[in-house]
mmCIF file of C-alpha atoms in Angstrom:
data_model
loop_
_atom_site.group_PDB
_atom_site.id
_atom_site.type_symbol
_atom_site.label_atom_id
_atom_site.label_comp_id
_atom_site.label_asym_id
_atom_site.label_seq_id
_atom_site.Cartn_x
_atom_site.Cartn_y
_atom_site.Cartn_z
ATOM 1 C CA MET A 930 105.704 115.713 132.549
ATOM 2 C CA SER A 931 107.886 118.642 131.493
ATOM 3 C CA GLN A 932 106.427 121.119 129.045
ATOM 4 C CA ARG A 933 108.009 121.854 125.675
ATOM 5 C CA PRO A 934 109.999 125.120 125.743
ATOM 6 C CA ASP A 935 108.052 128.166 124.664
ATOM 7 C CA LEU A 936 109.129 130.543 121.918
ATOM 8 C CA ARG A 937 111.131 132.705 124.329
ATOM 9 C CA GLN A 938 113.164 129.710 125.459
ATOM 10 C CA ARG A 939 113.679 128.568 121.893
ATOM 11 C CA ARG A 940 114.872 132.027 120.886
ATOM 12 C CA ALA A 941 117.371 131.903 123.724
ATOM 13 C CA VAL A 942 118.669 128.585 122.400
ATOM 14 C CA LEU A 943 119.073 130.082 118.932
ATOM 15 C CA GLU A 944 120.779 133.194 120.293
ATOM 16 C CA HIS A 945 123.211 130.972 122.173
ATOM 17 C CA GLU A 946 124.013 128.959 119.044
ATOM 18 C CA TRP A 947 124.337 132.100 116.931
ATOM 19 C CA SER A 948 126.636 133.812 119.458
ATOM 20 C CA ARG A 949 128.747 130.658 119.560
ATOM 21 C CA TRP A 950 129.325 130.908 115.815
ATOM 22 C CA VAL A 951 129.659 134.664 115.339
ATOM 23 C CA PRO A 952 133.220 134.936 116.749
ATOM 24 C CA ARG A 953 134.332 132.109 114.458
ATOM 25 C CA LEU A 954 133.189 133.843 111.265
ATOM 26 C CA SER A 955 135.478 136.260 109.489
ATOM 27 C CA VAL A 956 132.660 138.115 107.762
ATOM 28 C CA PRO A 957 131.886 141.473 109.461
ATOM 29 C CA GLY A 958 128.936 141.103 111.771
ATOM 30 C CA ALA A 959 128.772 137.376 110.915
ATOM 31 C CA ARG A 960 126.187 138.094 108.265
ATOM 32 C CA PRO A 961 127.426 139.923 105.144
ATOM 33 C CA GLY A 962 126.283 143.513 105.146
ATOM 34 C CA GLY A 963 124.455 143.252 108.455
ATOM 35 C CA SER A 964 124.616 142.531 112.158
ATOM 36 C CA ALA A 965 124.222 139.377 114.177
ATOM 37 C CA ALA A 966 120.643 140.278 115.143
ATOM 38 C CA LEU A 967 118.225 137.403 114.763
ATOM 39 C CA ARG A 968 115.544 137.684 112.121
ATOM 40 C CA HIS A 969 111.942 137.062 113.096
ATOM 41 C CA GLU A 970 111.343 134.543 110.294
ATOM 42 C CA VAL A 971 114.351 132.521 111.479
ATOM 43 C CA THR A 972 113.299 132.379 115.136
ATOM 44 C CA GLU A 973 109.734 131.503 114.140
ATOM 45 C CA SER A 974 111.030 128.701 111.933
ATOM 46 C CA TRP A 975 113.195 127.387 114.769
ATOM 47 C CA ALA A 976 110.153 127.364 117.028
ATOM 48 C CA ARG A 977 108.178 125.321 114.498
ATOM 49 C CA SER A 978 111.084 123.006 113.700
ATOM 50 C CA LEU A 979 112.315 121.987 117.138
ATOM 51 C CA GLY A 980 109.319 119.738 117.672
ATOM 52 C CA SER A 981 110.115 117.521 114.695
ATOM 53 C CA VAL A 982 113.808 117.924 113.833
ATOM 54 C CA ASP A 983 116.858 116.962 115.882
ATOM 55 C CA PRO A 984 119.439 119.775 115.515
ATOM 56 C CA GLY A 985 122.134 117.125 115.818
ATOM 57 C CA ARG A 986 121.105 115.148 112.758
ATOM 58 C CA ASP A 987 123.865 114.780 110.185
ATOM 59 C CA SER A 988 121.971 114.886 106.875
ATOM 60 C CA ALA A 989 118.594 115.355 105.230
ATOM 61 C CA PRO A 990 116.262 112.348 105.147
ATOM 62 C CA VAL A 991 115.589 110.568 101.873
ATOM 63 C CA THR A 992 112.136 110.972 100.356
ATOM 64 C CA ASP A 993 109.776 108.044 100.853
ATOM 65 C CA GLY A 994 109.020 108.097 97.134
ATOM 66 C CA GLY A 995 112.346 106.469 96.192
ATOM 67 C CA PRO A 996 114.437 107.595 93.187
ATOM 68 C CA VAL A 997 113.277 110.965 91.852
ATOM 69 C CA HIS A 998 114.449 110.754 88.222
ATOM 70 C CA GLN A 999 110.926 110.155 86.929
ATOM 71 C CA ARG A 1000 109.542 112.928 89.120
ATOM 72 C CA TRP A 1001 112.141 115.278 87.683
ATOM 73 C CA THR A 1002 111.514 114.403 84.034
ATOM 74 C CA SER A 1003 107.764 114.864 84.518
ATOM 75 C CA SER A 1004 108.139 118.104 86.516
ATOM 76 C CA PRO A 1005 106.976 121.342 84.851
ATOM 77 C CA LEU A 1006 110.393 122.758 85.806
ATOM 78 C CA HIS A 1007 112.343 120.135 83.867
ATOM 79 C CA ARG A 1008 112.152 121.759 80.455
ATOM 80 C CA PRO A 1009 112.946 125.397 81.401
ATOM 81 C CA VAL A 1010 115.716 124.354 83.809
ATOM 82 C CA SER A 1011 117.231 122.016 81.220
ATOM 83 C CA GLY A 1012 117.301 124.958 78.807
ATOM 84 C CA LEU A 1013 119.406 126.879 81.338
ATOM 85 C CA ALA A 1014 121.551 123.917 82.376
ATOM 86 C CA GLY A 1015 124.698 125.252 80.709
ATOM 87 C CA GLU A 1016 124.417 128.593 82.460
ATOM 88 C CA LEU A 1017 123.580 126.965 85.806
ATOM 89 C CA HIS A 1018 126.600 124.660 85.545
ATOM 90 C CA SER A 1019 128.851 127.584 84.691
ATOM 91 C CA ILE A 1020 127.646 129.726 87.597
ATOM 92 C CA ALA A 1021 127.943 126.873 90.081
ATOM 93 C CA GLU A 1022 131.380 125.713 88.984
ATOM 94 C CA ASP A 1023 132.949 129.167 88.526
ATOM 95 C CA ALA A 1024 131.701 130.549 91.850
ATOM 96 C CA GLY A 1025 132.045 127.388 93.932
ATOM 97 C CA PHE A 1026 128.316 126.816 94.472
ATOM 98 C CA VAL A 1027 125.959 123.879 94.274
ATOM 99 C CA THR A 1028 122.765 124.600 92.356
ATOM 100 C CA ALA A 1029 119.615 122.674 93.291
ATOM 101 C CA VAL A 1030 116.015 122.552 92.100
ATOM 102 C CA THR A 1031 113.237 121.139 94.294
ATOM 103 C CA ASP A 1032 109.600 120.303 93.753
ATOM 104 C CA GLU A 1033 106.792 121.994 95.656
ATOM 105 C CA SER A 1034 107.343 119.708 98.663
ATOM 106 C CA GLY A 1035 111.001 120.656 99.154
ATOM 107 C CA THR A 1036 112.422 117.406 97.756
ATOM 108 C CA ILE A 1037 115.524 118.013 95.633
ATOM 109 C CA LEU A 1038 115.045 116.775 92.063
ATOM 110 C CA TRP A 1039 118.222 118.029 90.364
ATOM 111 C CA THR A 1040 121.630 119.465 91.262
ATOM 112 C CA CYS A 1041 124.798 120.614 89.540
ATOM 113 C CA GLY A 1042 128.163 121.981 90.603
ATOM 114 C CA GLY A 1043 131.856 121.244 90.718
ATOM 115 C CA PRO A 1044 132.954 117.802 91.984
ATOM 116 C CA ALA A 1045 134.450 119.058 95.258
ATOM 117 C CA MET A 1046 131.428 121.133 96.247
ATOM 118 C CA ARG A 1047 128.990 118.412 95.226
ATOM 119 C CA ARG A 1048 130.823 115.919 97.422
ATOM 120 C CA LYS A 1049 130.488 118.319 100.362
ATOM 121 C CA ALA A 1050 126.781 118.756 99.599
ATOM 122 C CA GLU A 1051 126.188 115.016 99.333
ATOM 123 C CA GLN A 1052 127.546 114.570 102.864
ATOM 124 C CA VAL A 1053 124.401 116.320 104.157
ATOM 125 C CA ASN A 1054 122.236 114.777 101.391
ATOM 126 C CA PHE A 1055 121.889 118.068 99.540
ATOM 127 C CA ALA A 1056 121.294 115.880 96.520
ATOM 128 C CA PRO A 1057 118.402 114.438 94.461
ATOM 129 C CA GLY A 1058 115.975 112.660 96.760
ATOM 130 C CA GLY A 1059 116.887 114.686 99.864
ATOM 131 C CA ARG A 1060 113.981 116.247 101.779
ATOM 132 C CA TRP A 1061 114.563 119.886 102.732
ATOM 133 C CA ASP A 1062 111.097 120.925 103.878
ATOM 134 C CA GLU A 1063 110.899 122.447 107.345
ATOM 135 C CA GLN A 1064 109.408 119.379 108.984
ATOM 136 C CA ALA A 1065 112.247 117.205 107.683
ATOM 137 C CA MET A 1066 115.295 119.481 107.926
ATOM 138 C CA GLY A 1067 114.253 122.451 110.033
ATOM 139 C CA THR A 1068 115.209 126.030 109.283
ATOM 140 C CA ASN A 1069 116.924 126.443 105.914
ATOM 141 C CA ALA A 1070 116.547 128.731 102.914
ATOM 142 C CA LEU A 1071 114.607 126.200 100.839
ATOM 143 C CA SER A 1072 112.004 125.582 103.539
ATOM 144 C CA LEU A 1073 111.608 129.319 104.231
ATOM 145 C CA ALA A 1074 111.146 130.141 100.544
ATOM 146 C CA LEU A 1075 108.519 127.409 100.190
ATOM 147 C CA ARG A 1076 106.675 128.552 103.299
ATOM 148 C CA THR A 1077 106.713 132.287 102.554
ATOM 149 C CA GLY A 1078 106.637 132.224 98.758
ATOM 150 C CA ARG A 1079 109.484 134.771 98.763
ATOM 151 C CA PRO A 1080 113.257 134.678 98.114
ATOM 152 C CA SER A 1081 115.195 133.651 101.216
ATOM 153 C CA SER A 1082 118.744 133.231 102.455
ATOM 154 C CA VAL A 1083 119.978 131.417 105.562
ATOM 155 C CA PHE A 1084 123.520 131.922 106.814
ATOM 156 C CA SER A 1085 125.621 129.568 108.927
ATOM 157 C CA ALA A 1086 124.198 129.097 112.447
ATOM 158 C CA GLU A 1087 120.789 130.395 111.379
ATOM 159 C CA HIS A 1088 120.279 126.804 110.192
ATOM 160 C CA LEU A 1089 118.605 124.684 112.831
ATOM 161 C CA VAL A 1090 120.741 121.623 112.048
ATOM 162 C CA SER A 1091 124.302 122.137 113.219
ATOM 163 C CA ALA A 1092 125.717 120.089 110.336
ATOM 164 C CA LEU A 1093 124.701 123.024 108.090
ATOM 165 C CA HIS A 1094 126.444 125.740 110.102
ATOM 166 C CA GLY A 1095 129.273 125.793 107.586
ATOM 167 C CA TRP A 1096 126.884 126.657 104.738
ATOM 168 C CA VAL A 1097 125.075 129.653 103.293
ATOM 169 C CA CYS A 1098 122.085 129.197 100.994
ATOM 170 C CA TYR A 1099 120.284 131.587 98.649
ATOM 171 C CA CYS A 1100 117.063 130.575 96.976
ATOM 172 C CA ALA A 1101 113.796 131.766 95.500
ATOM 173 C CA PRO A 1102 110.493 130.019 94.759
ATOM 174 C CA VAL A 1103 109.522 129.357 91.154
ATOM 175 C CA HIS A 1104 105.891 130.208 90.367
ATOM 176 C CA GLY A 1105 103.897 128.759 87.512
ATOM 177 C CA PRO A 1106 101.736 130.921 85.230
ATOM 178 C CA ASP A 1107 98.790 130.315 87.576
ATOM 179 C CA GLY A 1108 100.757 131.618 90.573
ATOM 180 C CA ARG A 1109 101.266 128.200 92.135
ATOM 181 C CA VAL A 1110 104.698 127.495 93.663
ATOM 182 C CA LEU A 1111 106.280 124.685 91.630
ATOM 183 C CA GLY A 1112 109.528 124.439 93.602
ATOM 184 C CA VAL A 1113 112.606 126.480 94.446
ATOM 185 C CA LEU A 1114 115.950 127.254 92.825
ATOM 186 C CA ASP A 1115 118.830 127.305 95.299
ATOM 187 C CA LEU A 1116 122.480 128.332 95.223
ATOM 188 C CA SER A 1117 124.437 127.007 98.202
ATOM 189 C CA THR A 1118 128.073 127.170 99.237
ATOM 190 C CA THR A 1119 130.289 127.240 102.307
ATOM 191 C CA TRP A 1120 129.898 130.404 104.389
ATOM 192 C CA ASP A 1121 133.399 131.665 103.551
ATOM 193 C CA ARG A 1122 132.419 131.803 99.849
ATOM 194 C CA SER A 1123 129.260 133.855 100.432
ATOM 195 C CA HIS A 1124 128.774 136.594 97.867
ATOM 196 C CA PRO A 1125 126.557 139.712 97.911
ATOM 197 C CA LEU A 1126 125.449 139.098 94.306
ATOM 198 C CA ALA A 1127 124.288 135.516 94.902
ATOM 199 C CA MET A 1128 120.711 136.471 95.761
ATOM 200 C CA SER A 1129 120.314 138.765 92.763
ATOM 201 C CA THR A 1130 121.662 135.939 90.577
ATOM 202 C CA VAL A 1131 119.047 133.566 91.958
ATOM 203 C CA ARG A 1132 116.282 136.104 91.372
ATOM 204 C CA THR A 1133 117.392 136.639 87.772
ATOM 205 C CA LEU A 1134 117.546 132.909 87.057
ATOM 206 C CA VAL A 1135 114.098 132.341 88.570
ATOM 207 C CA SER A 1136 112.657 135.215 86.513
ATOM 208 C CA THR A 1137 114.045 133.558 83.379
ATOM 209 C CA ILE A 1138 112.546 130.185 84.320
ATOM 210 C CA GLU A 1139 109.154 131.758 85.066
ATOM 211 C CA ALA A 1140 109.219 133.628 81.751
ATOM 212 C CA ARG A 1141 109.865 130.376 79.910
ATOM 213 C CA LEU A 1142 107.053 128.685 81.817
ATOM 214 C CA ALA A 1143 104.691 131.486 80.780
ATOM 215 C CA THR A 1144 105.591 131.397 77.077
ATOM 216 C CA GLU A 1145 106.083 127.700 76.355
ATOM 217 C CA GLN A 1146 103.145 125.683 75.081
ATOM 218 C CA PRO A 1147 103.066 122.335 76.869
ATOM 219 C CA ARG A 1148 102.093 119.403 74.714
ATOM 220 C CA PRO A 1149 99.686 118.300 75.931
ATOM 221 C CA ALA A 1150 98.583 121.047 78.308
ATOM 222 C CA GLY A 1151 98.072 119.987 81.891
ATOM 223 C CA VAL A 1152 94.840 120.113 83.861
ATOM 224 C CA ARG A 1153 94.383 121.518 87.349
ATOM 225 C CA LEU A 1154 91.692 119.571 89.202
ATOM 226 C CA THR A 1155 90.112 120.892 92.396
ATOM 227 C CA CYS A 1156 87.958 118.244 94.048
ATOM 228 C CA LEU A 1157 88.262 118.918 97.798
ATOM 229 C CA GLY A 1158 85.304 120.949 98.972
ATOM 230 C CA ALA A 1159 84.714 122.001 95.354
ATOM 231 C CA GLU A 1160 84.317 120.552 91.863
ATOM 232 C CA LYS A 1161 86.360 122.280 89.173
ATOM 233 C CA ALA A 1162 88.767 121.381 86.382
ATOM 234 C CA VAL A 1163 90.795 124.080 84.603
ATOM 235 C CA ARG A 1164 93.033 123.855 81.563
ATOM 236 C CA GLU A 1165 95.175 126.743 80.327
ATOM 237 C CA GLY A 1166 93.204 129.076 82.586
ATOM 238 C CA ARG A 1167 89.827 128.041 81.185
ATOM 239 C CA PRO A 1168 87.251 125.806 82.914
ATOM 240 C CA LEU A 1169 86.701 122.428 81.293
ATOM 241 C CA PRO A 1170 82.998 121.844 80.477
ATOM 242 C CA LEU A 1171 82.592 118.585 82.381
ATOM 243 C CA ARG A 1172 79.462 117.073 83.818
ATOM 244 C CA PRO A 1173 79.527 115.713 87.392
ATOM 245 C CA ARG A 1174 80.032 112.123 86.201
ATOM 246 C CA GLN A 1175 83.026 113.135 84.100
ATOM 247 C CA LEU A 1176 84.529 114.987 87.057
ATOM 248 C CA GLU A 1177 84.147 111.773 89.063
ATOM 249 C CA ILE A 1178 85.996 109.829 86.389
ATOM 250 C CA LEU A 1179 88.770 112.416 86.197
ATOM 251 C CA THR A 1180 89.136 112.399 89.991
ATOM 252 C CA LEU A 1181 89.364 108.621 90.185
ATOM 253 C CA LEU A 1182 91.959 108.497 87.408
ATOM 254 C CA ALA A 1183 93.988 111.248 89.104
ATOM 255 C CA LEU A 1184 93.947 109.375 92.427
ATOM 256 C CA GLU A 1185 94.878 106.037 90.853
ATOM 257 C CA PRO A 1186 97.492 106.764 88.164
ATOM 258 C CA ASP A 1187 97.938 103.053 87.394
ATOM 259 C CA GLY A 1188 94.450 103.148 85.939
ATOM 260 C CA PHE A 1189 91.305 101.009 85.962
ATOM 261 C CA SER A 1190 89.997 98.092 84.013
ATOM 262 C CA PRO A 1191 86.666 99.018 82.342
ATOM 263 C CA GLU A 1192 84.782 96.742 84.734
ATOM 264 C CA ARG A 1193 86.373 98.193 87.860
ATOM 265 C CA LEU A 1194 85.888 101.819 86.782
ATOM 266 C CA ARG A 1195 82.258 101.141 85.925
ATOM 267 C CA ALA A 1196 81.703 99.626 89.387
ATOM 268 C CA ALA A 1197 83.452 102.593 91.043
ATOM 269 C CA LEU A 1198 81.062 104.975 89.273
ATOM 270 C CA TYR A 1199 77.739 103.147 89.380
ATOM 271 C CA GLY A 1200 78.027 100.310 91.899
ATOM 272 C CA ASP A 1201 75.160 97.874 91.354
ATOM 273 C CA ARG A 1202 73.005 100.333 89.428
ATOM 274 C CA PRO A 1203 71.811 99.035 86.036
ATOM 275 C CA VAL A 1204 73.662 101.318 83.627
ATOM 276 C CA THR A 1205 74.175 100.386 79.984
ATOM 277 C CA ALA A 1206 77.640 99.979 78.523
ATOM 278 C CA SER A 1207 76.881 102.671 75.959
ATOM 279 C CA THR A 1208 76.099 105.223 78.703
ATOM 280 C CA PHE A 1209 79.354 104.411 80.485
ATOM 281 C CA LYS A 1210 81.407 104.610 77.278
ATOM 282 C CA ALA A 1211 79.760 107.912 76.314
ATOM 283 C CA GLU A 1212 80.957 109.503 79.567
ATOM 284 C CA ILE A 1213 84.493 108.235 78.923
ATOM 285 C CA SER A 1214 84.393 109.496 75.330
ATOM 286 C CA HIS A 1215 83.267 112.974 76.368
ATOM 287 C CA LEU A 1216 86.054 113.246 78.938
ATOM 288 C CA ARG A 1217 88.607 111.930 76.437
ATOM 289 C CA ARG A 1218 87.586 114.614 73.931
ATOM 290 C CA ALA A 1219 87.802 117.324 76.598
ATOM 291 C CA LEU A 1220 91.350 116.154 77.358
ATOM 292 C CA ASP A 1221 92.323 115.966 73.673
ATOM 293 C CA GLY A 1222 92.575 112.204 73.837
ATOM 294 C CA GLY A 1223 94.300 112.149 77.230
ATOM 295 C CA ILE A 1224 92.848 108.792 78.403
ATOM 296 C CA ALA A 1225 94.333 105.440 77.411
ATOM 297 C CA ALA A 1226 91.897 103.115 75.651
ATOM 298 C CA ARG A 1227 92.115 99.534 76.939
ATOM 299 C CA ARG A 1228 93.014 100.223 80.538
ATOM 300 C CA TYR A 1229 91.611 103.599 81.493
ATOM 301 C CA ALA A 1230 94.456 105.821 82.712
ATOM 302 C CA LEU A 1231 95.460 109.437 82.212
ATOM 303 C CA THR A 1232 98.027 110.235 79.539
ATOM 304 C CA VAL A 1233 98.075 113.993 80.233
ATOM 305 C CA PRO A 1234 99.440 115.657 83.400
ATOM 306 C CA VAL A 1235 96.721 116.388 85.959
ATOM 307 C CA SER A 1236 97.448 118.394 89.102
ATOM 308 C CA CYS A 1237 94.934 117.200 91.707
ATOM 309 C CA ASP A 1238 94.573 118.699 95.185
ATOM 310 C CA ALA A 1239 93.441 115.364 96.675
ATOM 311 C CA ALA A 1240 96.489 113.582 95.261
ATOM 312 C CA GLY A 1241 98.601 116.393 96.720
ATOM 313 C CA VAL A 1242 97.150 115.715 100.175
ATOM 314 C CA LEU A 1243 98.079 112.046 99.903
ATOM 315 C CA ARG A 1244 101.640 112.828 98.821
ATOM 316 C CA ALA A 1245 102.026 115.284 101.700
ATOM 317 C CA LEU A 1246 100.786 112.735 104.240
ATOM 318 C CA GLU A 1247 103.101 110.069 102.836
ATOM 319 C CA ARG A 1248 106.118 112.267 103.554
ATOM 320 C CA GLY A 1249 104.787 113.366 106.962
ATOM 321 C CA ASP A 1250 104.066 116.942 105.867
ATOM 322 C CA THR A 1251 100.878 117.707 107.797
ATOM 323 C CA ASP A 1252 101.233 121.448 107.100
ATOM 324 C CA THR A 1253 100.874 120.980 103.342
ATOM 325 C CA ALA A 1254 98.160 118.343 103.712
ATOM 326 C CA LEU A 1255 95.991 120.717 105.767
ATOM 327 C CA ARG A 1256 96.652 123.616 103.404
ATOM 328 C CA LEU A 1257 95.360 121.525 100.498
ATOM 329 C CA TYR A 1258 92.539 119.801 102.365
ATOM 330 C CA ARG A 1259 89.690 122.291 102.043
ATOM 331 C CA GLY A 1260 86.785 119.909 102.466
ATOM 332 C CA PRO A 1261 85.458 116.457 101.548
ATOM 333 C CA LEU A 1262 86.164 114.896 98.168
ATOM 334 C CA LEU A 1263 83.512 115.882 95.566
ATOM 335 C CA PRO A 1264 80.989 116.515 98.342
ATOM 336 C CA ARG A 1265 77.907 115.992 96.142
ATOM 337 C CA SER A 1266 79.039 112.711 94.603
ATOM 338 C CA GLU A 1267 77.415 109.392 95.511
ATOM 339 C CA ALA A 1268 79.667 107.252 93.312
ATOM 340 C CA PRO A 1269 80.946 104.289 95.381
ATOM 341 C CA GLY A 1270 84.565 104.831 94.328
ATOM 342 C CA ILE A 1271 84.422 108.517 95.281
ATOM 343 C CA GLU A 1272 82.751 107.759 98.615
ATOM 344 C CA GLU A 1273 85.507 105.255 99.407
ATOM 345 C CA TRP A 1274 88.257 107.743 98.575
ATOM 346 C CA ARG A 1275 86.413 110.486 100.481
ATOM 347 C CA THR A 1276 86.461 108.372 103.647
ATOM 348 C CA ARG A 1277 90.099 107.381 103.165
ATOM 349 C CA LEU A 1278 91.164 110.999 102.848
ATOM 350 C CA GLU A 1279 89.099 112.185 105.812
ATOM 351 C CA VAL A 1280 90.457 109.431 108.070
ATOM 352 C CA ALA A 1281 94.059 109.946 106.938
ATOM 353 C CA VAL A 1282 93.998 113.705 107.515
ATOM 354 C CA ARG A 1283 92.225 113.374 110.861
ATOM 355 C CA GLU A 1284 94.693 110.756 112.112
ATOM 356 C CA ALA A 1285 97.620 112.932 111.056
ATOM 357 C CA VAL A 1286 96.155 115.835 113.050
ATOM 358 C CA LEU A 1287 95.626 113.690 116.142
ATOM 359 C CA ALA A 1288 99.202 112.395 115.860
ATOM 360 C CA SER A 1289 100.612 115.919 115.559
ATOM 361 C CA THR A 1290 102.039 117.753 118.564
ATOM 362 C CA ARG A 1291 101.388 121.159 116.999
ATOM 363 C CA PRO A 1292 98.152 122.814 118.192
ATOM 364 C CA GLU A 1293 97.751 124.831 114.984
ATOM 365 C CA HIS A 1294 97.065 121.599 113.108
ATOM 366 C CA ALA A 1295 94.137 120.720 115.366
ATOM 367 C CA LEU A 1296 92.873 124.311 115.265
ATOM 368 C CA ARG A 1297 93.004 124.438 111.471
ATOM 369 C CA TYR A 1298 91.311 121.079 111.017
ATOM 370 C CA GLY A 1299 88.766 122.015 113.669
ATOM 371 C CA GLU A 1300 87.481 124.788 111.405
ATOM 372 C CA GLN A 1301 86.192 122.105 109.035
ATOM 373 C CA ALA A 1302 85.093 119.674 111.747
ATOM 374 C CA PRO A 1303 82.971 121.756 114.145
ATOM 375 C CA TYR A 1304 81.364 118.693 115.739
ATOM 376 C CA ASP A 1305 84.517 116.640 116.224
ATOM 377 C CA ALA A 1306 84.946 116.837 119.999
ATOM 378 C CA GLU A 1307 88.102 114.708 119.975
ATOM 379 C CA ILE A 1308 89.890 117.166 117.680
ATOM 380 C CA HIS A 1309 88.944 120.163 119.845
ATOM 381 C CA ALA A 1310 89.981 118.351 123.026
ATOM 382 C CA HIS A 1311 93.303 117.505 121.364
ATOM 383 C CA ALA A 1312 93.848 121.176 120.561
ATOM 384 C CA LEU A 1313 93.176 122.132 124.169
ATOM 385 C CA ARG A 1314 95.685 119.583 125.459
ATOM 386 C CA LEU A 1315 98.391 121.024 123.212
ATOM 387 C CA LEU A 1316 97.747 124.703 123.939
ATOM 388 C CA GLY A 1317 99.552 126.204 126.903
ATOM 389 C CA PRO A 1318 97.620 127.746 129.815
ATOM 390 C CA GLY A 1319 98.336 131.309 128.669
ATOM 391 C CA ASP A 1320 97.637 130.746 124.982
ATOM 392 C CA THR A 1321 94.734 132.946 123.870
ATOM 393 C CA ARG A 1322 93.767 130.345 121.268
ATOM 394 C CA ARG A 1323 92.467 128.120 124.061
ATOM 395 C CA ALA A 1324 89.258 130.148 123.942
ATOM 396 C CA ILE A 1325 88.670 129.091 120.336
ATOM 397 C CA ALA A 1326 89.240 125.413 121.058
ATOM 398 C CA ALA A 1327 87.176 125.523 124.259
ATOM 399 C CA GLY A 1328 84.258 127.175 122.479
ATOM 400 C CA ARG A 1329 84.328 124.605 119.694
ATOM 401 C CA LEU A 1330 84.510 121.741 122.190
ATOM 402 C CA THR A 1331 81.537 123.095 124.149
ATOM 403 C CA THR A 1332 79.465 123.364 120.972
ATOM 404 C CA ALA A 1333 80.440 119.874 119.807
ATOM 405 C CA VAL A 1334 79.592 118.254 123.148
ATOM 406 C CA ARG A 1335 76.321 120.186 123.539
ATOM 407 C CA ASP A 1336 75.108 119.279 120.041
#
C-alpha cells in the first residue's frame, strides 16, 4: 500500500500549481504587493486538506442541514449585519465583489452583490448553504480565518480547489462579546479585481458588527451552557444559579429542541424513582424563572437561545467536521449526573465522537481524543497506524498504548 505524501511532497505540489498560475497573472509578483513565495499557513492548510478534499471538485458541498434561512434569522449576526445591509450592498456592487457571512462552522448564511458577480459565485456554490470549512472545501480565506481566528486572504492558486484559482477572497472572523467566533465576513471577487484596500474594508466592517454586538441588548438574552466535562450556565457574563437537576433539564432541552412531553421529561430525569409531581414542577418553575420565562408551558421546550457545547459537537459530527467536534468535546456529558436521559445522551456522544476518530485518517484526531481516553487501546493503536515511522508523536501514542494494555 502506498503511503500518503508527506508535507514536503504536498508543498511541492502546491509550488507546482502556484508556479503554473504566476505567469498567467498580470499582478506584479502574482500577489499584490508581494512575491510568489508560499506562506506557511497556506502550505499547512493544503497538507491538512488534501486528505479530505479533491482539488478537482467544481463547487462547495451543500450543508446537510438543508435550507439555511432559519439558521440565518436566528443567528446572532443577523441583526447587526442587517443593519449594515445597505452599506454591504453598496460596497459589493460598486467594487465588483460578493459579500458573504458564514456561521461558526463555515456554512454561508447570507450573501449580496451585483447580479453578474453573484452568478459567478453561485457556480462554485459561494452562496447560502455552501460549506466552506477546510474539511469541505480545502484552503480558502474563510476556512483559514475560522481556524486561526484572524483576518485572512487567499489569492488565486493559493486555493486548494482549482475551480477557485480565478478568485481572491478577503475575510475576517466576527467575535461575540464573550470572545467566541460567531462566523466570518468575506469579500470575494475575481483575481483581476483585487484591491489593496479590500482587507482594511473587511476589518472596518467587522469592527462595526462587533461593536453592535457588544452594545445591543438581546431580547431575551441568550444562555451559554457548558456541559461537557463541566457543569456551568452563563447569561450576560454572569453564572446562572442553577441546581444540578435544573442543569440536567436545561441540557436535555438544549439537546432536543423539539421539546418533551411532561411525562417523557420526568422519566428522563428520574427514571422509575418515586418523585412527586410537585417536586418535578418546582424544578421546572425554578429554571423557567432563571430564564425569564424561557420554557414553553404545555410541551417543555426552550423559547430563549441557548448555546450548548454538546449540541455543537453533534452539529459538527453531522457535517463531518471532526476538528470542531474534538475541540468542543472536553469530557463526558454532565459527568456527575445519574439521570437516565443524561446517561443516554452521554453514551451517544461518547460513541459518536469515538467512531468519528476511528474513521478519521488524521493522526492528530486520535492523539487528541487519546488524551481523554487513556485506557482506550484501540484509539492509541489507531494513532500509531496513522503516524509515519519518523513522526516523533509515535512515542506519545506508543506510551499510551502500553499503559492501556498493561492496565
